[in-house]
PDB file of C-alpha atoms in Angstrom:
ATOM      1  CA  UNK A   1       7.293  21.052  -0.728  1.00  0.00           C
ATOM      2  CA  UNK A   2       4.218  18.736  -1.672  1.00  0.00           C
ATOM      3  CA  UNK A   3       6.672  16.183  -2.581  1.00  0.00           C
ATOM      4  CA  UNK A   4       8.425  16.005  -0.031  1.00  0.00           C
ATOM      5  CA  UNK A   5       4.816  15.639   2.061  1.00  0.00           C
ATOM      6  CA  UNK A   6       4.042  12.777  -0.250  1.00  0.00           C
ATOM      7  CA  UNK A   7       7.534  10.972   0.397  1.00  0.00           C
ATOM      8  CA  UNK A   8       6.718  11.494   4.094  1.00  0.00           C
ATOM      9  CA  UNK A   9       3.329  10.344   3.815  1.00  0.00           C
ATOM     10  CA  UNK A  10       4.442   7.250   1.964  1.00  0.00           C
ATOM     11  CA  UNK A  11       7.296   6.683   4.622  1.00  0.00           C
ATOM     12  CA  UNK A  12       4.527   6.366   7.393  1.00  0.00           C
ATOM     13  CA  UNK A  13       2.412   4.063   5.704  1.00  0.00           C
ATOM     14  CA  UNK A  14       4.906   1.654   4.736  1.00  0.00           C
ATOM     15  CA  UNK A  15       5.831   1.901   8.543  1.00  0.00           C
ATOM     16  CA  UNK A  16       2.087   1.160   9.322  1.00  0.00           C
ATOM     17  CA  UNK A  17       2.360  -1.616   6.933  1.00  0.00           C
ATOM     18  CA  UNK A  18       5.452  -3.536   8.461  1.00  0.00           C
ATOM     19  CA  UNK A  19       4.382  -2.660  11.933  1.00  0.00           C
ATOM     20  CA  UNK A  20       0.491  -4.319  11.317  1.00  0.00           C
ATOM     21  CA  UNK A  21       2.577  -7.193   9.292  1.00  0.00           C
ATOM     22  CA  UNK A  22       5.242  -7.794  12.003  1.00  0.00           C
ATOM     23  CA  UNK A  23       2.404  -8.165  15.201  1.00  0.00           C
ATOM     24  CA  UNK A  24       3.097 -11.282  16.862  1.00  0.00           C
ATOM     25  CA  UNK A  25      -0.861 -11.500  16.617  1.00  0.00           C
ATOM     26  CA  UNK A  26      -2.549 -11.678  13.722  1.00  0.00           C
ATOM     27  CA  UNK A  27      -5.811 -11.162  14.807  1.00  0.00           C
ATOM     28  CA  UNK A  28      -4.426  -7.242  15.843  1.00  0.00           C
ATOM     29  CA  UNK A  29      -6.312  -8.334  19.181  1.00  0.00           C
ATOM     30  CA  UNK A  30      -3.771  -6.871  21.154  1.00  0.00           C
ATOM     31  CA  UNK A  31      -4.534  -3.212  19.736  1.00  0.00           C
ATOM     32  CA  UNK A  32      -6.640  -1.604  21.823  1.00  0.00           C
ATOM     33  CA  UNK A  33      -6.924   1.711  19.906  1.00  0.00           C
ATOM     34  CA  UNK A  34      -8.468  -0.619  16.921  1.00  0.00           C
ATOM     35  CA  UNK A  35     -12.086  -0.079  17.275  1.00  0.00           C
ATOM     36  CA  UNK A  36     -13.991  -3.755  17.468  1.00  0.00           C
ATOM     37  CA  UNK A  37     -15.996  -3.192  14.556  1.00  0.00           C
ATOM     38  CA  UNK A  38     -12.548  -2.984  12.123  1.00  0.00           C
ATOM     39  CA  UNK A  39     -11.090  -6.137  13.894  1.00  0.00           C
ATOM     40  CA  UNK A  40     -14.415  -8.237  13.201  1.00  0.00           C
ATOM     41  CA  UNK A  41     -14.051  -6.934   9.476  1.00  0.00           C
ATOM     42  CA  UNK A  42     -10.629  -7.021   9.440  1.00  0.00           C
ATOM     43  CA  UNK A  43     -10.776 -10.841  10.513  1.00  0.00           C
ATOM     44  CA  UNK A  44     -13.612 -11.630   8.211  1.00  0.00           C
ATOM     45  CA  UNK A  45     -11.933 -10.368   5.143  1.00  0.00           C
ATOM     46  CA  UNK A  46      -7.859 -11.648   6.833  1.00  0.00           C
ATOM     47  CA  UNK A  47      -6.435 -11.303   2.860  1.00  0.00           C
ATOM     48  CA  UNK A  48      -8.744  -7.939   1.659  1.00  0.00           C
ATOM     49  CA  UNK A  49      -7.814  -5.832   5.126  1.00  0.00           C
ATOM     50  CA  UNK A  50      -4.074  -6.537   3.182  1.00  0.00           C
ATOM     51  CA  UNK A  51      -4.835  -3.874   0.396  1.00  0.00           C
ATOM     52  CA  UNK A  52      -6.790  -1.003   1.946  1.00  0.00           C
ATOM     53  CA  UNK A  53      -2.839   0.688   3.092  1.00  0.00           C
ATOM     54  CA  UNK A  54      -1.685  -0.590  -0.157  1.00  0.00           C
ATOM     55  CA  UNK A  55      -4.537   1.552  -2.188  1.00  0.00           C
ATOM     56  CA  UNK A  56      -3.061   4.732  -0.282  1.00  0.00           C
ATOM     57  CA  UNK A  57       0.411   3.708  -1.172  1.00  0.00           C
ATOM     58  CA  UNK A  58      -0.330   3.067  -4.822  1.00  0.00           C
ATOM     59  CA  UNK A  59      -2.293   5.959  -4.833  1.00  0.00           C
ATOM     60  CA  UNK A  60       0.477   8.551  -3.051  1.00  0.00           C
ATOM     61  CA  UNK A  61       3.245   6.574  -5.081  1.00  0.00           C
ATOM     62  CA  UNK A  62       1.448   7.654  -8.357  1.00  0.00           C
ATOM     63  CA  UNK A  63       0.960  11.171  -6.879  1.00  0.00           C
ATOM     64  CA  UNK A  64       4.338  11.408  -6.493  1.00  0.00           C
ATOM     65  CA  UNK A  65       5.626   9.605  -9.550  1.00  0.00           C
ATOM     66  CA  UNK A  66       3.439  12.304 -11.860  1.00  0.00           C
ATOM     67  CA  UNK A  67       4.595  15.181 -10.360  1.00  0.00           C
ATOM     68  CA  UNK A  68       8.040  13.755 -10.573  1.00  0.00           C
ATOM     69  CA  UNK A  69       8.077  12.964 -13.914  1.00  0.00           C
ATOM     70  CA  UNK A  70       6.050  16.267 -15.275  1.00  0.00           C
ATOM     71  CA  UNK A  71       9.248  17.397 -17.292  1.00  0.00           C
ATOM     72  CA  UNK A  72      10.510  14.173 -18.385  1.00  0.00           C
ATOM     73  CA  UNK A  73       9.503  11.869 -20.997  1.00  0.00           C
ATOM     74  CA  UNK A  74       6.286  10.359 -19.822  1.00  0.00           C
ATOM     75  CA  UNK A  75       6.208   6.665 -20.458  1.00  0.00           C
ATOM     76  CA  UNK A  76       3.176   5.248 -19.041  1.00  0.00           C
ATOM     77  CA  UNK A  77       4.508   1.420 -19.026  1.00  0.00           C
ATOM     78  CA  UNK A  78       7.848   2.595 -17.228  1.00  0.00           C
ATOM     79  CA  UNK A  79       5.736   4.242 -14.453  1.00  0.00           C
ATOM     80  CA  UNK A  80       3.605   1.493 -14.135  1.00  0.00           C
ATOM     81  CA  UNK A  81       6.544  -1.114 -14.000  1.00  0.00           C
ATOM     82  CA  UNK A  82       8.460   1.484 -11.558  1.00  0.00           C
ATOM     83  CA  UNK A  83       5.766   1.956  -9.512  1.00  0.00           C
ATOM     84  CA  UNK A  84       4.627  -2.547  -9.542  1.00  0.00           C
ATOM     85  CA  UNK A  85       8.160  -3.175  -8.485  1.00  0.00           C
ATOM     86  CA  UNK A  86       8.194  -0.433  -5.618  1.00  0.00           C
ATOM     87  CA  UNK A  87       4.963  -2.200  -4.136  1.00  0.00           C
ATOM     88  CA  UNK A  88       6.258  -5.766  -4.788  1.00  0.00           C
ATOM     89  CA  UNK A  89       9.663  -4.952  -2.849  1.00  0.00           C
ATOM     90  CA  UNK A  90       7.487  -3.093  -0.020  1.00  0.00           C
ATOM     91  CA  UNK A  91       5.160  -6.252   0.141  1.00  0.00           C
ATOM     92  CA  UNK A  92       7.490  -8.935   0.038  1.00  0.00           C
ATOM     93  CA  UNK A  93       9.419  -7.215   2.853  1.00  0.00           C
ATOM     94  CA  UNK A  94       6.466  -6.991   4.695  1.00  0.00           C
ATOM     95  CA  UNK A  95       5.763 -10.821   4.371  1.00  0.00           C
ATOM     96  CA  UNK A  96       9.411 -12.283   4.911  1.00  0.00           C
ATOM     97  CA  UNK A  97       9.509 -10.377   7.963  1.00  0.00           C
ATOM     98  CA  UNK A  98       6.589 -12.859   8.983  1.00  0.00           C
ATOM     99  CA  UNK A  99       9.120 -15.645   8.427  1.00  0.00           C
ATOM    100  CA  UNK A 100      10.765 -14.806  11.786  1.00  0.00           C
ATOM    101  CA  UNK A 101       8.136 -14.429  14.269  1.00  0.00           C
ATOM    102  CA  UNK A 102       6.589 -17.347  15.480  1.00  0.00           C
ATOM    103  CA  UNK A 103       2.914 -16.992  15.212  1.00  0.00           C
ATOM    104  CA  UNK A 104       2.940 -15.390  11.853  1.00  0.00           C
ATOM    105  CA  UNK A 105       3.759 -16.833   8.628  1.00  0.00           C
ATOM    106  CA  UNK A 106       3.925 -15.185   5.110  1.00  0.00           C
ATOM    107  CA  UNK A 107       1.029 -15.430   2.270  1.00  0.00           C
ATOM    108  CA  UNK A 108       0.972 -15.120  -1.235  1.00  0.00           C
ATOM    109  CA  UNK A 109      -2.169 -13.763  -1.279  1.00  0.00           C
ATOM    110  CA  UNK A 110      -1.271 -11.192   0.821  1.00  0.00           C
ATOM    111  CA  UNK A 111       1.464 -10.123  -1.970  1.00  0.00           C
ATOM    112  CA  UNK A 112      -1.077 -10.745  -4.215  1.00  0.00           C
ATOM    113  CA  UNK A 113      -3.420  -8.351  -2.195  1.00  0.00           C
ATOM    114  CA  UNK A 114      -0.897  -5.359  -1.757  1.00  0.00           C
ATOM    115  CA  UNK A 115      -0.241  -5.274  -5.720  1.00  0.00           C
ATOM    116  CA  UNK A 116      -3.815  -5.269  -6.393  1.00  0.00           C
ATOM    117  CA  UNK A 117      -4.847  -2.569  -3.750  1.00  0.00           C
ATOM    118  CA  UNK A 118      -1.867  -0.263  -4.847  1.00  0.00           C
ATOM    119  CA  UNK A 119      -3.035  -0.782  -8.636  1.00  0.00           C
ATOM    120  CA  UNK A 120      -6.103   0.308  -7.129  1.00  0.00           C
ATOM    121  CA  UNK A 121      -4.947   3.391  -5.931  1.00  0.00           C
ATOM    122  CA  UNK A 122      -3.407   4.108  -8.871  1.00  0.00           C
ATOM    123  CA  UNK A 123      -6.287   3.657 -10.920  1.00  0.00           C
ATOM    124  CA  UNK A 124      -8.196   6.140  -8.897  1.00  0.00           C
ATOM    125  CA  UNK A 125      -5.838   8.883  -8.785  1.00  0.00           C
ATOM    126  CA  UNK A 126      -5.787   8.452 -13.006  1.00  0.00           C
ATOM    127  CA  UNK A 127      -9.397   8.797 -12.630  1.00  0.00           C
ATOM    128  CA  UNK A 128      -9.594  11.614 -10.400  1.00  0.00           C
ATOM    129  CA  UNK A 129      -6.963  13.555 -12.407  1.00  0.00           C
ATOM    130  CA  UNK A 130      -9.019  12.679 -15.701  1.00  0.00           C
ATOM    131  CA  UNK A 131     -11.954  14.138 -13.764  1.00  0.00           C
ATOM    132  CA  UNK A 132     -10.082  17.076 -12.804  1.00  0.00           C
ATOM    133  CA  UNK A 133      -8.835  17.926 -16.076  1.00  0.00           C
ATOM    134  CA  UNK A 134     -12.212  17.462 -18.348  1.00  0.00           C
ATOM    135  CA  UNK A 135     -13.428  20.314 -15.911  1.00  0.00           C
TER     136      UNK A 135
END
């Protein structure tokens, strides 16, 4: 059952990544519910707002790649290439989508970005579990 809440959960944030990537505005000045404060920031730091969904997605898509893999041989560097090339095909989506609307246009920094935040993610759920475990 938590797996399956995982999956979901990484479902909707790659939908809130395509849907922030796909705005015909990239300034997100159109979205009311955003408050002003996190558009200032967000249009401040236009490459580092790129990774904060991708930490949650790295993070969730190590969750669930652990708990996956908890029978099976457990081969770090697999995992970590499994889980790179998961983020890279979500990301590059996300930026060639750009290529057909008008006012947007894609970045490599912003690929660059998403792998780093997700890597992120990752990194702190190997942390946290370390933590957990030396309890």
């Amino acid at each position: 059952m938590l797996n399956k809440i995982v999956q979901l959960s990484m479902l909707v944030i790659a939908f809130i990544i395509f849907y922030f990537s796909w705005l015909s505005d990239p300034r997100f000045s159109s979205e009311s519910y955003i408050p002003k404060w996190l558009l200032n920031w967000g249009n401040d730091y236009y490459n580092l707002r790129t990774a904060l969904p991708f930490i949650v997605f790295g993070f969730l898509l190590e969750f669930y790649s652990k708990q996956k893999i908890e029978g099976e041989m457990k081969s770090t560097i697999f995992n970590l290439i499994r889980n790179v090339s998961i983020v890279t095909a979500v990301v590059c989506v996300s930026e060639i989508g750009q290529l057909f609307i008008q006012s947007r246009s894609p970045d490599l920094l912003d690929i660059f970005f998403g792998i780093v935040g997700s890597l992120l993610g990752a990194l702190f759920y190997n942390l946290l579990k370390r933590l957990r475990n030396a309890k």
